[in-house]
Every structure is written in structure tokens, then in C-alpha cells.
């Protein structure tokens, strides 16, 4: 009988997007084939402490007084065994899934920790994680490749607000958009149509992060999410269409089941515009060194113009997220993509 492989499903984290991470992990847990893999739920709380939990539902309680529920742990490499500390020993791990979003999750921090412990994991390496988590660098990459993007500038947040306003009005003009360079899920992100809105948007954005992007506000017809999945065979699926009815696609619009935004996920029959987005995605993935999975986001206007927006190196995996729906063409049934990715890691002899 073939022995099961050990998988560590990591959720939570210290970042702003920790709640989405929990929802993503719960959904991924339901998709992982338990006949092939024993899943260890590893949770990082808001203070950065690591725990092993017996079931994903208990991840959300964070009742650290219940010793039978939470056992402290940390990635380790001891006596040739890579895994997680547990009751005086190490649980060997064949594959980790860092299901973490945003800061302290997609930015290379966790990836470096796992790499140092010789734990193989799904997703980007340290370098690609650091690049994709920073919208300034991804915009520079897109510009280098000739991929269209909105007019943009950046500020490090140290100059007076009046200087940033003057620079933005001169180089961008209204309407514009302000957002932190290294956050996702629309935290600190605001459309701006006049000076008063600029002041409040700037002050809120800089409260999350000093480095900001100020860019032209694209009046798009829809946002298009393109899934990148490599399970030995590469799939690029430009079929995630989002129409937000002219409203800002904010946190609630993205994750609420009662969102007014209309989403569509198709896995075949792509248009000329979608095929062009496929090629842009392929170019960016090659330059940055994307591996296994990522999501590339674009805006498309009514006239068919395409503008690259950003990359999510570990996209949302919640029940309402488009990425799991787009992955339906990978494998034979729902959720096959994650099991194929795990199998690819477990079958790979490389350290990472």
C-alpha cells in the first residue's frame, strides 16, 4: 500500500489579509485528496506565533488556552528531517502550502523561512515572491516588456502631502488612484477625483505603508483575472471576468457573498483580447520566474484597450474566488489542480 505524503497547510499570518487566508485555507483543505495526503493545519496568529491545529475549523477560534487544540510549532531541519516541531520531535513534511496573502505571506518572508528549513512548498521562491508582492517592481517589469499599463508615479511617503499632490496633478491628473505598493485586497486603496479626496486617500494609504503608487484611474469595462497554473503542463486561463458596475472593487465586493459585482469564469473559447492577455501573462511569468500558480490581473476598456494591473503570487482560494473556478480545466474534477501541484512538489527531488 502506498504511504500517504504529509502536507502542511499554512494559514493566518501577521498581515492585513490574514482573515482571507483562513477562508482560502479552509476551502483548499476541502479540495485536498485525503486518501493521498495527511494534512497538518499550521496556523500563524496575528502575533507571529506558529501552531499546529487538529482541524481547519479550529483555526479560526485562536483560543490559545486550550492546549489540546493548539500546539506551538515552527519550521525546522533537524538530523536530516525537514518539517515542523511537534512534542519534542519533528513531523516530516513532504510539501507545504503557504496559503498566505499579502504582507508576511506573499512577500518572501515565509518562503525564506521554509527554504531555510529545507521544506519544499507550493508557490514562488523568495526572489519571485519579493518582486510580485511589490507593485512598483511589477510595473517596471511590464514596462520593460512593452505591456501597456496606466500612467503612474510612486512616492516613498516622506515628502509633504502638498508635494505629492502637486506631483500627482502634474504627471497624472484627475481621476487617479492611490494604493500602497505592497498590499492587496484593496487595503488602503482609493479612487481620487479631486484635491479633497486626494488628502483623505493619501493619509489613509500611507497609514498602511509609506511607499505608495499613484496612477491614472482607468475607466474600464471589466477586470480580467488570468490564472497561471503549471503542473508539468502549463495552463494560462484568461477567463476570470469581473464587472463591478462602475463601483470600486473593494474588499467587500471581492469577498462578500452578497457582492453586487458580477463574475464569470470560463475555461475555453477565448477572444482575441483574452489571447493577448495570455501572451502578456506568459511574458511576465517568464521574466519574473513564476512557478506553479499565480494570478495576473488586467483592465479592459470598452474600446478593447488592455492595461496590466498586478500579480498575486498566491491568489485567493475562497469559495467566492475566481482562481479555483478557473482551475476547473486542470485535471478531471474540481480541486484536481491543488492535488496535482502537491504531487509535483512531492515528486521533485530538489530542495525547493
Tab-separated table of C-alpha atoms in Angstrom:
chain	number	residue	atom	x	y	z
A	1	UNK	CA	0.000	0.000	0.000
A	2	UNK	CA	1.351	3.406	-0.996
A	3	UNK	CA	2.149	5.574	2.027
A	4	UNK	CA	0.451	8.930	2.311
A	5	UNK	CA	2.525	12.091	1.977
A	6	UNK	CA	2.484	14.731	4.702
A	7	UNK	CA	1.214	18.167	3.695
A	8	UNK	CA	1.369	21.304	5.843
A	9	UNK	CA	-1.409	23.772	5.053
A	10	UNK	CA	-0.286	27.127	6.463
A	11	UNK	CA	-2.814	29.898	7.118
A	12	UNK	CA	-3.305	33.148	9.029
A	13	UNK	CA	-0.237	35.340	9.369
A	14	UNK	CA	0.627	38.739	10.776
A	15	UNK	CA	-0.533	40.706	7.732
A	16	UNK	CA	-3.715	42.625	6.984
A	17	UNK	CA	-5.091	39.821	4.788
A	18	UNK	CA	-4.984	37.095	7.447
A	19	UNK	CA	-8.785	36.617	7.522
A	20	UNK	CA	-8.859	35.902	3.783
A	21	UNK	CA	-6.006	33.439	4.271
A	22	UNK	CA	-8.138	31.455	6.721
A	23	UNK	CA	-11.041	31.261	4.272
A	24	UNK	CA	-8.703	30.242	1.454
A	25	UNK	CA	-7.114	27.532	3.595
A	26	UNK	CA	-10.487	26.124	4.645
A	27	UNK	CA	-11.521	25.828	1.003
A	28	UNK	CA	-8.205	24.264	-0.040
A	29	UNK	CA	-8.476	21.781	2.837
A	30	UNK	CA	-11.796	20.597	1.415
A	31	UNK	CA	-10.200	20.082	-2.027
A	32	UNK	CA	-7.104	18.134	-0.955
A	33	UNK	CA	-7.416	14.377	-1.521
A	34	UNK	CA	-7.195	12.891	1.993
A	35	UNK	CA	-6.700	9.396	0.558
A	36	UNK	CA	-3.319	10.574	-0.757
A	37	UNK	CA	-2.238	13.163	1.790
A	38	UNK	CA	-2.271	13.634	5.551
A	39	UNK	CA	-2.879	17.339	6.100
A	40	UNK	CA	-1.402	19.207	9.060
A	41	UNK	CA	-3.084	22.553	9.634
A	42	UNK	CA	-0.413	25.054	10.616
A	43	UNK	CA	-1.701	28.417	11.773
A	44	UNK	CA	0.247	31.648	12.287
A	45	UNK	CA	-1.556	34.009	14.651
A	46	UNK	CA	-1.588	37.795	14.425
A	47	UNK	CA	1.430	37.998	16.738
A	48	UNK	CA	3.506	35.714	14.526
A	49	UNK	CA	3.295	32.586	16.707
A	50	UNK	CA	3.033	29.242	14.873
A	51	UNK	CA	0.649	26.449	15.939
A	52	UNK	CA	-0.437	23.039	14.703
A	53	UNK	CA	-4.229	22.643	14.855
A	54	UNK	CA	-6.189	19.387	14.541
A	55	UNK	CA	-8.800	20.734	12.121
A	56	UNK	CA	-9.232	23.829	9.955
A	57	UNK	CA	-12.439	24.891	11.719
A	58	UNK	CA	-10.468	25.336	14.928
A	59	UNK	CA	-8.009	27.623	13.176
A	60	UNK	CA	-10.499	30.464	13.495
A	61	UNK	CA	-11.010	30.244	17.234
A	62	UNK	CA	-7.445	31.126	18.283
A	63	UNK	CA	-8.254	30.012	21.822
A	64	UNK	CA	-4.668	29.532	22.949
A	65	UNK	CA	-5.766	28.479	26.429
A	66	UNK	CA	-6.909	25.144	25.014
A	67	UNK	CA	-3.654	23.201	24.930
A	68	UNK	CA	-5.286	20.196	23.276
A	69	UNK	CA	-6.273	22.368	20.322
A	70	UNK	CA	-3.142	24.426	19.697
A	71	UNK	CA	0.401	23.064	19.870
A	72	UNK	CA	3.238	25.509	19.308
A	73	UNK	CA	5.481	24.723	16.370
A	74	UNK	CA	7.983	26.180	13.905
A	75	UNK	CA	9.652	25.026	10.670
A	76	UNK	CA	12.816	23.044	11.403
A	77	UNK	CA	15.534	20.908	9.835
A	78	UNK	CA	16.944	18.507	12.436
A	79	UNK	CA	19.035	15.371	11.879
A	80	UNK	CA	18.201	15.379	8.199
A	81	UNK	CA	14.437	15.692	8.747
A	82	UNK	CA	12.632	18.773	7.426
A	83	UNK	CA	9.247	19.610	8.869
A	84	UNK	CA	7.569	21.163	11.898
A	85	UNK	CA	8.498	20.892	15.552
A	86	UNK	CA	5.957	18.838	17.490
A	87	UNK	CA	6.105	17.437	21.041
A	88	UNK	CA	9.880	17.168	21.210
A	89	UNK	CA	10.332	15.878	17.671
A	90	UNK	CA	9.805	16.885	14.059
A	91	UNK	CA	6.800	15.989	11.899
A	92	UNK	CA	8.334	15.321	8.461
A	93	UNK	CA	6.648	17.365	5.738
A	94	UNK	CA	6.750	16.435	2.055
A	95	UNK	CA	5.009	19.597	0.844
A	96	UNK	CA	3.936	22.861	2.452
A	97	UNK	CA	1.203	25.115	1.116
A	98	UNK	CA	1.817	28.683	2.330
A	99	UNK	CA	-1.800	29.787	1.893
A	100	UNK	CA	-0.965	33.316	3.000
A	101	UNK	CA	-1.869	36.575	1.322
A	102	UNK	CA	-0.223	39.986	1.316
A	103	UNK	CA	2.485	41.168	3.693
A	104	UNK	CA	4.308	38.449	5.658
A	105	UNK	CA	2.748	35.937	3.279
A	106	UNK	CA	3.442	36.594	-0.393
A	107	UNK	CA	6.473	38.838	0.025
A	108	UNK	CA	9.207	36.239	0.534
A	109	UNK	CA	9.253	36.190	4.353
A	110	UNK	CA	7.545	32.817	4.769
A	111	UNK	CA	9.198	31.432	1.647
A	112	UNK	CA	12.621	32.206	3.120
A	113	UNK	CA	11.690	30.548	6.408
A	114	UNK	CA	10.556	27.359	4.658
A	115	UNK	CA	13.616	27.348	2.411
A	116	UNK	CA	15.944	27.635	5.419
A	117	UNK	CA	14.198	24.617	6.971
A	118	UNK	CA	14.601	22.595	3.730
A	119	UNK	CA	10.805	22.329	3.391
A	120	UNK	CA	9.541	22.124	-0.174
A	121	UNK	CA	6.489	24.259	-0.859
A	122	UNK	CA	3.965	25.301	-3.474
A	123	UNK	CA	4.315	28.771	-4.947
A	124	UNK	CA	7.012	31.278	-5.743
A	125	UNK	CA	10.563	31.233	-4.431
A	126	UNK	CA	11.914	34.049	-2.253
A	127	UNK	CA	13.002	36.238	-5.166
A	128	UNK	CA	9.832	35.972	-7.251
A	129	UNK	CA	7.688	36.463	-4.144
A	130	UNK	CA	9.500	39.692	-3.296
A	131	UNK	CA	9.092	41.022	-6.845
A	132	UNK	CA	5.436	40.111	-7.341
A	133	UNK	CA	4.419	41.490	-3.946
A	134	UNK	CA	5.736	44.933	-4.884
A	135	UNK	CA	3.580	46.691	-7.477
A	136	UNK	CA	6.392	49.131	-8.271
A	137	UNK	CA	8.643	46.330	-9.494
A	138	UNK	CA	5.896	44.525	-11.400
A	139	UNK	CA	5.030	47.757	-13.222
A	140	UNK	CA	8.698	48.207	-14.124
A	141	UNK	CA	8.752	44.623	-15.426
A	142	UNK	CA	5.640	45.240	-17.542
A	143	UNK	CA	7.117	48.464	-18.939
A	144	UNK	CA	10.320	46.621	-19.858
A	145	UNK	CA	8.288	44.051	-21.810
A	146	UNK	CA	6.178	46.689	-23.574
A	147	UNK	CA	2.981	45.606	-21.833
A	148	UNK	CA	0.570	48.560	-21.516
A	149	UNK	CA	-0.009	49.998	-18.034
A	150	UNK	CA	-1.714	53.118	-16.683
A	151	UNK	CA	0.366	56.273	-16.218
A	152	UNK	CA	1.912	56.099	-12.758
A	153	UNK	CA	4.316	57.567	-10.257
A	154	UNK	CA	5.408	56.452	-6.809
A	155	UNK	CA	6.183	58.230	-3.565
A	156	UNK	CA	8.072	56.976	-0.523
A	157	UNK	CA	5.713	58.818	1.824
A	158	UNK	CA	8.403	61.071	3.309
A	159	UNK	CA	7.611	64.203	1.310
A	160	UNK	CA	4.888	66.617	2.487
A	161	UNK	CA	1.402	65.833	1.231
A	162	UNK	CA	1.414	69.076	-0.771
A	163	UNK	CA	4.448	67.886	-2.745
A	164	UNK	CA	2.816	64.546	-3.523
A	165	UNK	CA	-0.372	66.335	-4.598
A	166	UNK	CA	1.494	68.683	-6.938
A	167	UNK	CA	3.465	65.810	-8.453
A	168	UNK	CA	0.321	63.726	-8.969
A	169	UNK	CA	-1.689	66.563	-10.505
A	170	UNK	CA	1.167	67.463	-12.856
A	171	UNK	CA	2.101	63.961	-14.002
A	172	UNK	CA	-1.166	62.027	-13.668
A	173	UNK	CA	-4.168	64.345	-13.349
A	174	UNK	CA	-7.688	63.506	-12.228
A	175	UNK	CA	-9.175	60.992	-11.909
A	176	UNK	CA	-6.396	58.992	-10.284
A	177	UNK	CA	-5.944	56.052	-7.954
A	178	UNK	CA	-3.823	55.780	-4.791
A	179	UNK	CA	-2.733	52.489	-3.234
A	180	UNK	CA	0.046	51.013	-1.082
A	181	UNK	CA	2.802	49.387	-3.131
A	182	UNK	CA	2.815	46.076	-1.281
A	183	UNK	CA	-0.719	45.369	-0.086
A	184	UNK	CA	-3.603	43.556	-1.739
A	185	UNK	CA	-7.354	43.042	-1.193
A	186	UNK	CA	-7.818	46.816	-1.713
A	187	UNK	CA	-6.440	47.758	1.719
A	188	UNK	CA	-5.618	51.475	1.675
A	189	UNK	CA	-6.651	51.769	-1.983
A	190	UNK	CA	-8.830	54.676	-3.132
A	191	UNK	CA	-10.112	56.285	-6.321
A	192	UNK	CA	-9.472	60.054	-6.261
A	193	UNK	CA	-11.335	62.683	-8.300
A	194	UNK	CA	-10.383	65.966	-6.589
A	195	UNK	CA	-7.996	67.575	-4.076
A	196	UNK	CA	-10.156	66.846	-1.042
A	197	UNK	CA	-10.355	63.159	-1.916
A	198	UNK	CA	-6.601	63.114	-2.530
A	199	UNK	CA	-5.844	64.285	1.001
A	200	UNK	CA	-8.008	61.671	2.738
A	201	UNK	CA	-6.939	58.877	0.374
A	202	UNK	CA	-3.247	59.702	0.738
A	203	UNK	CA	-3.426	59.834	4.525
A	204	UNK	CA	-5.245	56.505	4.706
A	205	UNK	CA	-2.932	54.762	2.230
A	206	UNK	CA	0.229	55.979	3.956
A	207	UNK	CA	-1.116	54.672	7.287
A	208	UNK	CA	-0.719	51.164	5.835
A	209	UNK	CA	2.603	51.684	4.069
A	210	UNK	CA	4.927	54.585	3.260
A	211	UNK	CA	5.607	53.561	-0.348
A	212	UNK	CA	2.589	54.406	-2.496
A	213	UNK	CA	1.612	54.146	-6.131
A	214	UNK	CA	-0.390	56.984	-7.659
A	215	UNK	CA	-1.733	56.097	-11.069
A	216	UNK	CA	-4.202	57.089	-13.728
A	217	UNK	CA	-7.700	55.827	-12.957
A	218	UNK	CA	-8.661	53.598	-15.865
A	219	UNK	CA	-12.358	53.729	-16.729
A	220	UNK	CA	-12.512	50.052	-17.620
A	221	UNK	CA	-15.376	47.916	-18.842
A	222	UNK	CA	-14.288	44.907	-16.802
A	223	UNK	CA	-11.364	43.481	-14.881
A	224	UNK	CA	-9.896	40.259	-16.194
A	225	UNK	CA	-8.154	37.743	-13.945
A	226	UNK	CA	-5.798	35.358	-15.705
A	227	UNK	CA	-4.866	32.138	-13.907
A	228	UNK	CA	-1.379	30.680	-14.335
A	229	UNK	CA	-1.046	27.015	-13.315
A	230	UNK	CA	1.925	24.754	-14.044
A	231	UNK	CA	1.532	21.095	-13.093
A	232	UNK	CA	4.183	19.839	-15.514
A	233	UNK	CA	1.918	21.097	-18.252
A	234	UNK	CA	1.386	24.852	-18.250
A	235	UNK	CA	-2.130	26.316	-18.243
A	236	UNK	CA	-2.828	30.023	-18.755
A	237	UNK	CA	-6.543	30.710	-18.401
A	238	UNK	CA	-7.628	34.317	-19.137
A	239	UNK	CA	-11.259	33.687	-18.274
A	240	UNK	CA	-11.990	35.450	-14.980
A	241	UNK	CA	-14.169	38.424	-15.791
A	242	UNK	CA	-15.364	40.886	-13.127
A	243	UNK	CA	-17.914	43.636	-13.707
A	244	UNK	CA	-18.327	45.935	-10.723
A	245	UNK	CA	-20.996	48.187	-12.274
A	246	UNK	CA	-18.743	51.234	-12.146
A	247	UNK	CA	-18.139	50.891	-8.404
A	248	UNK	CA	-14.722	50.453	-6.828
A	249	UNK	CA	-14.000	46.721	-6.483
A	250	UNK	CA	-13.206	46.963	-2.783
A	251	UNK	CA	-12.687	44.358	-0.050
A	252	UNK	CA	-16.404	43.644	0.455
A	253	UNK	CA	-17.049	43.438	-3.281
A	254	UNK	CA	-14.259	40.879	-3.599
A	255	UNK	CA	-15.111	38.599	-0.697
A	256	UNK	CA	-18.731	39.093	0.347
A	257	UNK	CA	-21.234	36.512	-0.846
A	258	UNK	CA	-23.688	39.412	-1.199
A	259	UNK	CA	-21.401	41.402	-3.504
A	260	UNK	CA	-23.094	43.261	-6.367
A	261	UNK	CA	-20.086	42.605	-8.614
A	262	UNK	CA	-20.779	40.120	-11.400
A	263	UNK	CA	-18.154	37.456	-12.021
A	264	UNK	CA	-17.727	34.967	-14.821
A	265	UNK	CA	-15.226	32.125	-15.102
A	266	UNK	CA	-14.736	30.486	-18.466
A	267	UNK	CA	-12.037	27.975	-19.338
A	268	UNK	CA	-12.245	27.869	-23.144
A	269	UNK	CA	-13.415	29.825	-26.191
A	270	UNK	CA	-11.172	32.817	-25.568
A	271	UNK	CA	-11.404	36.067	-27.540
A	272	UNK	CA	-8.580	37.890	-29.312
A	273	UNK	CA	-8.284	40.223	-26.312
A	274	UNK	CA	-8.064	37.287	-23.914
A	275	UNK	CA	-5.451	35.588	-26.095
A	276	UNK	CA	-3.372	38.778	-25.991
A	277	UNK	CA	-3.640	38.761	-22.197
A	278	UNK	CA	-2.446	35.143	-22.262
A	279	UNK	CA	0.696	36.255	-24.085
A	280	UNK	CA	1.283	39.161	-21.674
A	281	UNK	CA	0.940	36.718	-18.784
A	282	UNK	CA	3.386	34.298	-20.370
A	283	UNK	CA	5.971	37.066	-20.871
A	284	UNK	CA	5.678	38.349	-17.299
A	285	UNK	CA	5.774	34.846	-15.825
A	286	UNK	CA	8.927	34.039	-17.771
A	287	UNK	CA	10.730	37.264	-16.833
A	288	UNK	CA	9.886	37.101	-13.120
A	289	UNK	CA	10.324	33.338	-12.781
A	290	UNK	CA	6.762	32.434	-11.828
A	291	UNK	CA	6.242	28.787	-10.970
A	292	UNK	CA	3.259	26.537	-10.209
A	293	UNK	CA	0.495	29.106	-9.648
A	294	UNK	CA	-0.252	32.819	-9.777
A	295	UNK	CA	-2.951	35.227	-10.867
A	296	UNK	CA	-2.360	38.104	-13.281
A	297	UNK	CA	-4.884	40.954	-13.248
A	298	UNK	CA	-5.715	43.263	-16.155
A	299	UNK	CA	-8.212	46.002	-17.003
A	300	UNK	CA	-10.073	46.016	-20.336
A	301	UNK	CA	-11.848	49.152	-21.595
A	302	UNK	CA	-14.970	49.326	-23.772
A	303	UNK	CA	-12.745	50.032	-26.785
A	304	UNK	CA	-10.714	46.892	-26.099
A	305	UNK	CA	-7.595	48.515	-24.643
A	306	UNK	CA	-5.708	46.323	-22.177
A	307	UNK	CA	-3.864	47.569	-19.086
A	308	UNK	CA	-1.815	45.332	-16.808
A	309	UNK	CA	-2.640	45.872	-13.128
A	310	UNK	CA	-0.856	43.464	-10.765
A	311	UNK	CA	0.220	39.913	-9.904
A	312	UNK	CA	-0.971	37.794	-6.988
A	313	UNK	CA	1.651	35.125	-6.324
A	314	UNK	CA	-0.731	33.124	-4.112
A	315	UNK	CA	-4.230	34.083	-5.268
A	316	UNK	CA	-7.361	33.939	-3.153
A	317	UNK	CA	-8.772	30.421	-2.838
A	318	UNK	CA	-12.051	31.173	-1.046
A	319	UNK	CA	-15.399	29.778	-2.157
A	320	UNK	CA	-16.112	33.048	-3.995
A	321	UNK	CA	-12.632	33.435	-5.533
A	322	UNK	CA	-12.284	33.127	-9.296
A	323	UNK	CA	-8.971	31.250	-9.302
A	324	UNK	CA	-10.332	27.870	-8.109
A	325	UNK	CA	-13.158	28.179	-10.631
A	326	UNK	CA	-10.732	28.914	-13.471
A	327	UNK	CA	-8.668	25.882	-12.493
A	328	UNK	CA	-11.514	23.561	-13.454
A	329	UNK	CA	-9.826	22.799	-16.774
A	330	UNK	CA	-6.808	21.345	-14.941
A	331	UNK	CA	-7.348	17.649	-14.276
A	332	UNK	CA	-10.625	15.792	-14.377
A	333	UNK	CA	-12.573	17.129	-11.416
A	334	UNK	CA	-12.901	20.102	-9.083
A	335	UNK	CA	-9.807	20.620	-6.989
A	336	UNK	CA	-7.508	18.464	-9.106
A	337	UNK	CA	-5.187	21.443	-9.587
A	338	UNK	CA	-4.115	21.546	-5.930
A	339	UNK	CA	-3.583	17.775	-5.759
A	340	UNK	CA	-1.510	17.864	-8.949
A	341	UNK	CA	0.564	20.744	-7.562
A	342	UNK	CA	1.173	18.817	-4.329
A	343	UNK	CA	2.144	15.706	-6.296
A	344	UNK	CA	4.581	17.774	-8.351
A	345	UNK	CA	6.313	19.035	-5.207
A	346	UNK	CA	6.402	15.597	-3.572
A	347	UNK	CA	7.864	14.048	-6.735
A	348	UNK	CA	10.572	16.693	-7.047
A	349	UNK	CA	13.949	15.854	-5.551
A	350	UNK	CA	15.074	19.485	-5.458
A	351	UNK	CA	15.318	21.215	-2.088
A	352	UNK	CA	12.763	23.878	-3.033
